[in-house]
CSV table of C-alpha atoms in Angstrom, one decimal:
chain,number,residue,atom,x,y,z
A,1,UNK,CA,-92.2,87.5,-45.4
A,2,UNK,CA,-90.7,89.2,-48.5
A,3,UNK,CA,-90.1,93.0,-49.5
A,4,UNK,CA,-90.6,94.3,-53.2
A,5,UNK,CA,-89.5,97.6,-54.0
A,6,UNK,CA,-89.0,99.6,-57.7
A,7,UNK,CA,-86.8,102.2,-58.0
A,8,UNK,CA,-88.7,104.4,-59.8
A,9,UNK,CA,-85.6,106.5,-61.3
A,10,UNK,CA,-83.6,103.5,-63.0
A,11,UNK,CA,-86.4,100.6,-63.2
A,12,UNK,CA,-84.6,98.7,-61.0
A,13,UNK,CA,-86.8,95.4,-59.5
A,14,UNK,CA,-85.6,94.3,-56.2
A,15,UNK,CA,-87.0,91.4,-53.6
A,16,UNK,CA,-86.0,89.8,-50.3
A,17,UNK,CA,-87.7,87.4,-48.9
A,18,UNK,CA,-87.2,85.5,-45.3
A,19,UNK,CA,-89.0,82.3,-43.8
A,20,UNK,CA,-89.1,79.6,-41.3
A,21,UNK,CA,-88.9,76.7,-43.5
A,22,UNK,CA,-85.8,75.7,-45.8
A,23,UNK,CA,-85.3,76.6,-49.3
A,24,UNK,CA,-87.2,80.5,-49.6
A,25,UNK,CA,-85.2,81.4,-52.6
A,26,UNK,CA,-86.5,78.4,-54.9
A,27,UNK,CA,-90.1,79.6,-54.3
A,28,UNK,CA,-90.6,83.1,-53.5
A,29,UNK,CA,-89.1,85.4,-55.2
A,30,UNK,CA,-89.5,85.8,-59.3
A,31,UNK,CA,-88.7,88.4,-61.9
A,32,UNK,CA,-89.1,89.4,-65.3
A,33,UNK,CA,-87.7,93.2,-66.1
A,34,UNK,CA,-89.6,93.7,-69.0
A,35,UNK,CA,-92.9,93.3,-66.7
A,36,UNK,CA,-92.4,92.8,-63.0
A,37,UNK,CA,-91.2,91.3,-59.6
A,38,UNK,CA,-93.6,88.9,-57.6
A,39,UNK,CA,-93.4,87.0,-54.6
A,40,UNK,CA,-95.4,84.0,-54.0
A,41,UNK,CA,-95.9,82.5,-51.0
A,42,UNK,CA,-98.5,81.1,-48.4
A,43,UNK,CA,-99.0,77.9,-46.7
A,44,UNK,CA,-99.1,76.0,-50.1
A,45,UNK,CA,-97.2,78.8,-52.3
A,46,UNK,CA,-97.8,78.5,-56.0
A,47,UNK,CA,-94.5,78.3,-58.4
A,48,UNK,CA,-96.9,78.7,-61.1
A,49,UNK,CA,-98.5,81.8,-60.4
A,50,UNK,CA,-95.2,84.2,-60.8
A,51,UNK,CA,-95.1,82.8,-64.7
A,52,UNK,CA,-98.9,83.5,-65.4
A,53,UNK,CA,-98.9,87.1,-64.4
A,54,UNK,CA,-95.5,87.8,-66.4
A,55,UNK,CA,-97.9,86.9,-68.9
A,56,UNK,CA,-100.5,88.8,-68.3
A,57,UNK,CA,-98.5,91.8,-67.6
A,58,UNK,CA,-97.4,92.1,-70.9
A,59,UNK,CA,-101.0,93.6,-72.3
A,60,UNK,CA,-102.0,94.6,-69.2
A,61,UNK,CA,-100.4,96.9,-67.0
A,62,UNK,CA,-102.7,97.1,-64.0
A,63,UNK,CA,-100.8,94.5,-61.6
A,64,UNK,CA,-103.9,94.3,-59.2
A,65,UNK,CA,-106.2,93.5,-62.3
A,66,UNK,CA,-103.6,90.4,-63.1
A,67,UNK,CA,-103.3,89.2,-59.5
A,68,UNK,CA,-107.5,88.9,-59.7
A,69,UNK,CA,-107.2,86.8,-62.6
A,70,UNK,CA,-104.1,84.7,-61.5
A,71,UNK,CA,-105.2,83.4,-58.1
A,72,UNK,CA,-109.5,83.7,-59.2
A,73,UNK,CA,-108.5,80.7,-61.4
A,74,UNK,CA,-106.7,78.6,-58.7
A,75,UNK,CA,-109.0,76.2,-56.4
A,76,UNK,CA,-106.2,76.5,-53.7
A,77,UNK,CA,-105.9,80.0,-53.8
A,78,UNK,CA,-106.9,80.6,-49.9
A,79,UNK,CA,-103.7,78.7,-48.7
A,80,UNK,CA,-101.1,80.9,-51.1
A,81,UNK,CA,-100.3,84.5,-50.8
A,82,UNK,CA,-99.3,86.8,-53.8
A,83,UNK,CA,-97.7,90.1,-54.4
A,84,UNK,CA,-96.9,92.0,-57.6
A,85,UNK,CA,-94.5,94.8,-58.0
A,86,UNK,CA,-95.3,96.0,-62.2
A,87,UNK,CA,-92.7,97.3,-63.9
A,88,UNK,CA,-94.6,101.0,-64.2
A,89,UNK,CA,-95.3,100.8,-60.6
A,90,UNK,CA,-98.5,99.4,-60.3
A,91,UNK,CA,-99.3,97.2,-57.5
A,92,UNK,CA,-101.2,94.0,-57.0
A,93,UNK,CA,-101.8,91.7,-53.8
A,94,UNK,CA,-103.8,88.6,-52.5
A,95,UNK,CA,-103.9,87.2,-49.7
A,96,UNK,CA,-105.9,83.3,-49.0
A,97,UNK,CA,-107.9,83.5,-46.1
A,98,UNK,CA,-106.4,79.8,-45.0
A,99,UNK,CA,-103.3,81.3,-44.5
A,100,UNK,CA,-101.5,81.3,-40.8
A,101,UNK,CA,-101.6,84.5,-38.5
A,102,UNK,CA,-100.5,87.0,-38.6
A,103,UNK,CA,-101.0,87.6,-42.4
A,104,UNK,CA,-101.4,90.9,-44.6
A,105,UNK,CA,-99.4,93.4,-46.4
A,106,UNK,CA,-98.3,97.1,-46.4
A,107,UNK,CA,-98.1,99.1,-49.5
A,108,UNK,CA,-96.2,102.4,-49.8
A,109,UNK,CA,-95.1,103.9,-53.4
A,110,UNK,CA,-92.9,101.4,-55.3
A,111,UNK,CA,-93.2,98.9,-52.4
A,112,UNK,CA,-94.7,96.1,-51.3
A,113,UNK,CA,-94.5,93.8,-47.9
A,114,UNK,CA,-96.7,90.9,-47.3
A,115,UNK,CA,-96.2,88.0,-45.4
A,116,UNK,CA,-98.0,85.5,-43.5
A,117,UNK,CA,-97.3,82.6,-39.9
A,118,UNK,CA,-95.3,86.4,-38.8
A,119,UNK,CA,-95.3,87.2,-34.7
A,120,UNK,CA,-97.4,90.4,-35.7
A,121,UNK,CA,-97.8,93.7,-37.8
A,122,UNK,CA,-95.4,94.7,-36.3
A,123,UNK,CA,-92.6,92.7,-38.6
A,124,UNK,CA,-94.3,94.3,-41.9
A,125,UNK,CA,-94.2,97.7,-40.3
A,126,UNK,CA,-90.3,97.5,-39.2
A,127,UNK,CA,-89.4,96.4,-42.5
A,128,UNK,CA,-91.1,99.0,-44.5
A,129,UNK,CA,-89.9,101.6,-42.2
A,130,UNK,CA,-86.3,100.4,-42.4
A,131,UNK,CA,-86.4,100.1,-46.3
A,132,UNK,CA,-87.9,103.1,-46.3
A,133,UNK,CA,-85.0,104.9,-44.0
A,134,UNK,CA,-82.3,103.9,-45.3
A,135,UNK,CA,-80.3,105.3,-48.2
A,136,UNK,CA,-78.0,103.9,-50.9
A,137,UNK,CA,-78.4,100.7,-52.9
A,138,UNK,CA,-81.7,98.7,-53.3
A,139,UNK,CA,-79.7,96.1,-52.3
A,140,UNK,CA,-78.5,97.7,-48.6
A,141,UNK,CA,-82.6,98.7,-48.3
A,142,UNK,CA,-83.7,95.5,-48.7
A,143,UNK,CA,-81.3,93.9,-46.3
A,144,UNK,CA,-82.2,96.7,-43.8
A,145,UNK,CA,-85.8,95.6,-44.2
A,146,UNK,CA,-85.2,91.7,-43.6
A,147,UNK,CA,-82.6,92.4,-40.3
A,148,UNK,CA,-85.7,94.8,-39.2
A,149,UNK,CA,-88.7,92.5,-39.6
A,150,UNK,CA,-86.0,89.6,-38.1
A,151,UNK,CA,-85.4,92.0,-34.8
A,152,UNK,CA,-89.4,92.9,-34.7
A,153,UNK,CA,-90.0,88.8,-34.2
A,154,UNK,CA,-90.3,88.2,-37.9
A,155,UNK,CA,-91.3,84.3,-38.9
A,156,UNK,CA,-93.1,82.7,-35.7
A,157,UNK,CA,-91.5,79.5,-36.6
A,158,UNK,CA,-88.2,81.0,-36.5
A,159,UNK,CA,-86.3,82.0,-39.7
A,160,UNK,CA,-84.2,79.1,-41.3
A,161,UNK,CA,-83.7,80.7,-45.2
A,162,UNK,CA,-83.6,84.2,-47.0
A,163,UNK,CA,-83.1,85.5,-50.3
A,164,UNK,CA,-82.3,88.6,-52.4
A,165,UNK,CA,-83.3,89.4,-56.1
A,166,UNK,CA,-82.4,92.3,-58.0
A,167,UNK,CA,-83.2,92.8,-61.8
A,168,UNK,CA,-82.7,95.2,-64.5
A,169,UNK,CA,-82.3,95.5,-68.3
A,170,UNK,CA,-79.2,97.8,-67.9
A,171,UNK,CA,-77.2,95.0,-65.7
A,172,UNK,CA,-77.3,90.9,-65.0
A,173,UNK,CA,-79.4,89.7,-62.0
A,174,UNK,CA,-78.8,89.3,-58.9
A,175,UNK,CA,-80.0,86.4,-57.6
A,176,UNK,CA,-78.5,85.0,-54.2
A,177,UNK,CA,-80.1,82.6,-51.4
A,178,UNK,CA,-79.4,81.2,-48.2
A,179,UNK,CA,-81.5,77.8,-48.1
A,180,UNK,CA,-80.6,76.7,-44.6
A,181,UNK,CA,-79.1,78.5,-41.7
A,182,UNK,CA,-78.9,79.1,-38.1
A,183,UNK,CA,-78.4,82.9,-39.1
A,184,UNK,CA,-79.6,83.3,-43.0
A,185,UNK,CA,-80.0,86.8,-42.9
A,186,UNK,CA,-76.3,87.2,-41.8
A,187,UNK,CA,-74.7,84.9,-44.0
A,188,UNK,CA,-77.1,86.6,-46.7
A,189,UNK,CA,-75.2,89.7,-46.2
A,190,UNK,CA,-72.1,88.0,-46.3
A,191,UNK,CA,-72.6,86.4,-49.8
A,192,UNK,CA,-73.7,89.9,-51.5
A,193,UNK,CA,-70.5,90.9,-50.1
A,194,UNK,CA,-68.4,88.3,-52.0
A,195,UNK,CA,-70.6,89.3,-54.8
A,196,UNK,CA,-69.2,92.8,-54.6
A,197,UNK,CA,-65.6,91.7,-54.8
A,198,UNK,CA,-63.9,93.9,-57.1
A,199,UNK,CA,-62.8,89.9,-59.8
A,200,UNK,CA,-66.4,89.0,-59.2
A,201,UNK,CA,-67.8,92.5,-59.8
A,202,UNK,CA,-65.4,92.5,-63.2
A,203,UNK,CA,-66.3,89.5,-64.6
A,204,UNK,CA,-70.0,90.8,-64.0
A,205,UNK,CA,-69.7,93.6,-65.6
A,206,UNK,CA,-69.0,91.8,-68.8
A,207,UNK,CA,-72.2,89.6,-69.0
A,208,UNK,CA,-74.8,90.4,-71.8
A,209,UNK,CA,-77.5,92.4,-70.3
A,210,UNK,CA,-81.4,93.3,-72.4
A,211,UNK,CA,-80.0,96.4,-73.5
A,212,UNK,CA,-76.4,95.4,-74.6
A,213,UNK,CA,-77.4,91.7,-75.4
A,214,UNK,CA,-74.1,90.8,-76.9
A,215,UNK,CA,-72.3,92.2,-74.3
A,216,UNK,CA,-68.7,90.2,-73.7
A,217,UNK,CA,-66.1,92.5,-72.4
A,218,UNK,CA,-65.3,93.1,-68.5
A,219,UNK,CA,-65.8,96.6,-67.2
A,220,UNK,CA,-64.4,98.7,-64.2
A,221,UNK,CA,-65.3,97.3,-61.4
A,222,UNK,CA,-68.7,98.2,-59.5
């Protein structure tokens, strides 16, 4: 299952994503913040796909029109599963008809969450509605909306890895994963919070960014 969201005041791009198989980080979740945030995933996810409508995004804004010509290309398209957060808002999604139930999506404004092999609707539903009630930073929403689709019965198999990605042109990525756990979600958590540590935070600050590319100096921390 993943979560994309865009916060449509500071361009912010964030994704989570949770499964039941090792690793969800390394596959899922991609970003570019000049174009978008996608998630691939499926049965037989594609780590090509992600790249390809970056791409395409680039002269064409319409992210459902790029998700058309990204998996109509691909002969294994009905075991994969794609969503596309563009950075104007536009949303694209496709989901192969191979794929494991329950499988579908939910969009809302500036959101997006799809999954697939999940115990019902229900675990899209409780994560939109928890990213959707919950205040503060894109980071706390999306975490909101993993622990909700995980209490809701999330991945049938169970849930072994999750991941968080968070991009920008004002400040570096956030990229963190959990690739095996008996409690990734939790231990998730607990790694963004290391991550906020004010000597970690610093030395952040102080990495070249789009929009200050030779960036060097640490800054106050966040």
């Amino acid at each position: 299952m993943s979560i994309l969201a865009r916060d449509p005041r500071t361009g912010l791009l964030g994704g989570a994503a949770m499964t039941g198989n090792l690793c969800v980080g390394a596959w899922v979740l991609w970003g570019d913040s000049r174009t978008g945030i996608a998630a691939t995933q499926g049965e037989k996810p594609s780590t090509i796909w992600a790249d390809e409508a970056f791409d395409l995004l680039r002269a064409d804004q319409d992210a459902q029109h790029v998700v058309d010509q990204v998996t109509a290309g691909d002969h294994g398209s009905a075991w994969r599963q794609m969503s596309l957060l563009c950075r104007s808002g536009t949303t694209g999604l496709f989901t192969g008809e191979e794929n494991r139930d329950w499988k579908g999506a939910l969009v809302e404004d500036d959101l997006i969450v799809a999954g697939n092999t999940l115990s019902g609707r229900a675990v899209v539903e409780a994560a939109r509605d928890a990213f959707l009630g919950t205040t503060g930073l894109m980071v706390d929403r999306l975490l909101a909306g993993l622990r909700a689709a995980a209490a809701a019965g999330g991945d049938s198999r169970g849930i072994m890895s999750a991941s968080l990605l968070a991009i920008s042109d004002d400040e570096p990525p956030l990229d963190v994963r959990i690739d095996w756990s008996e409690t990734p979600i939790e231990a998730l958590s607990a790694l963004i919070e290391r991550a906020r540590r004010p000597d970690y935070a610093r030395w952040v600050s102080g990495l070249p960014v789009r929009t200050d590319p030779e960036r060097h100096q640490e800054g106050a921390p966040s």
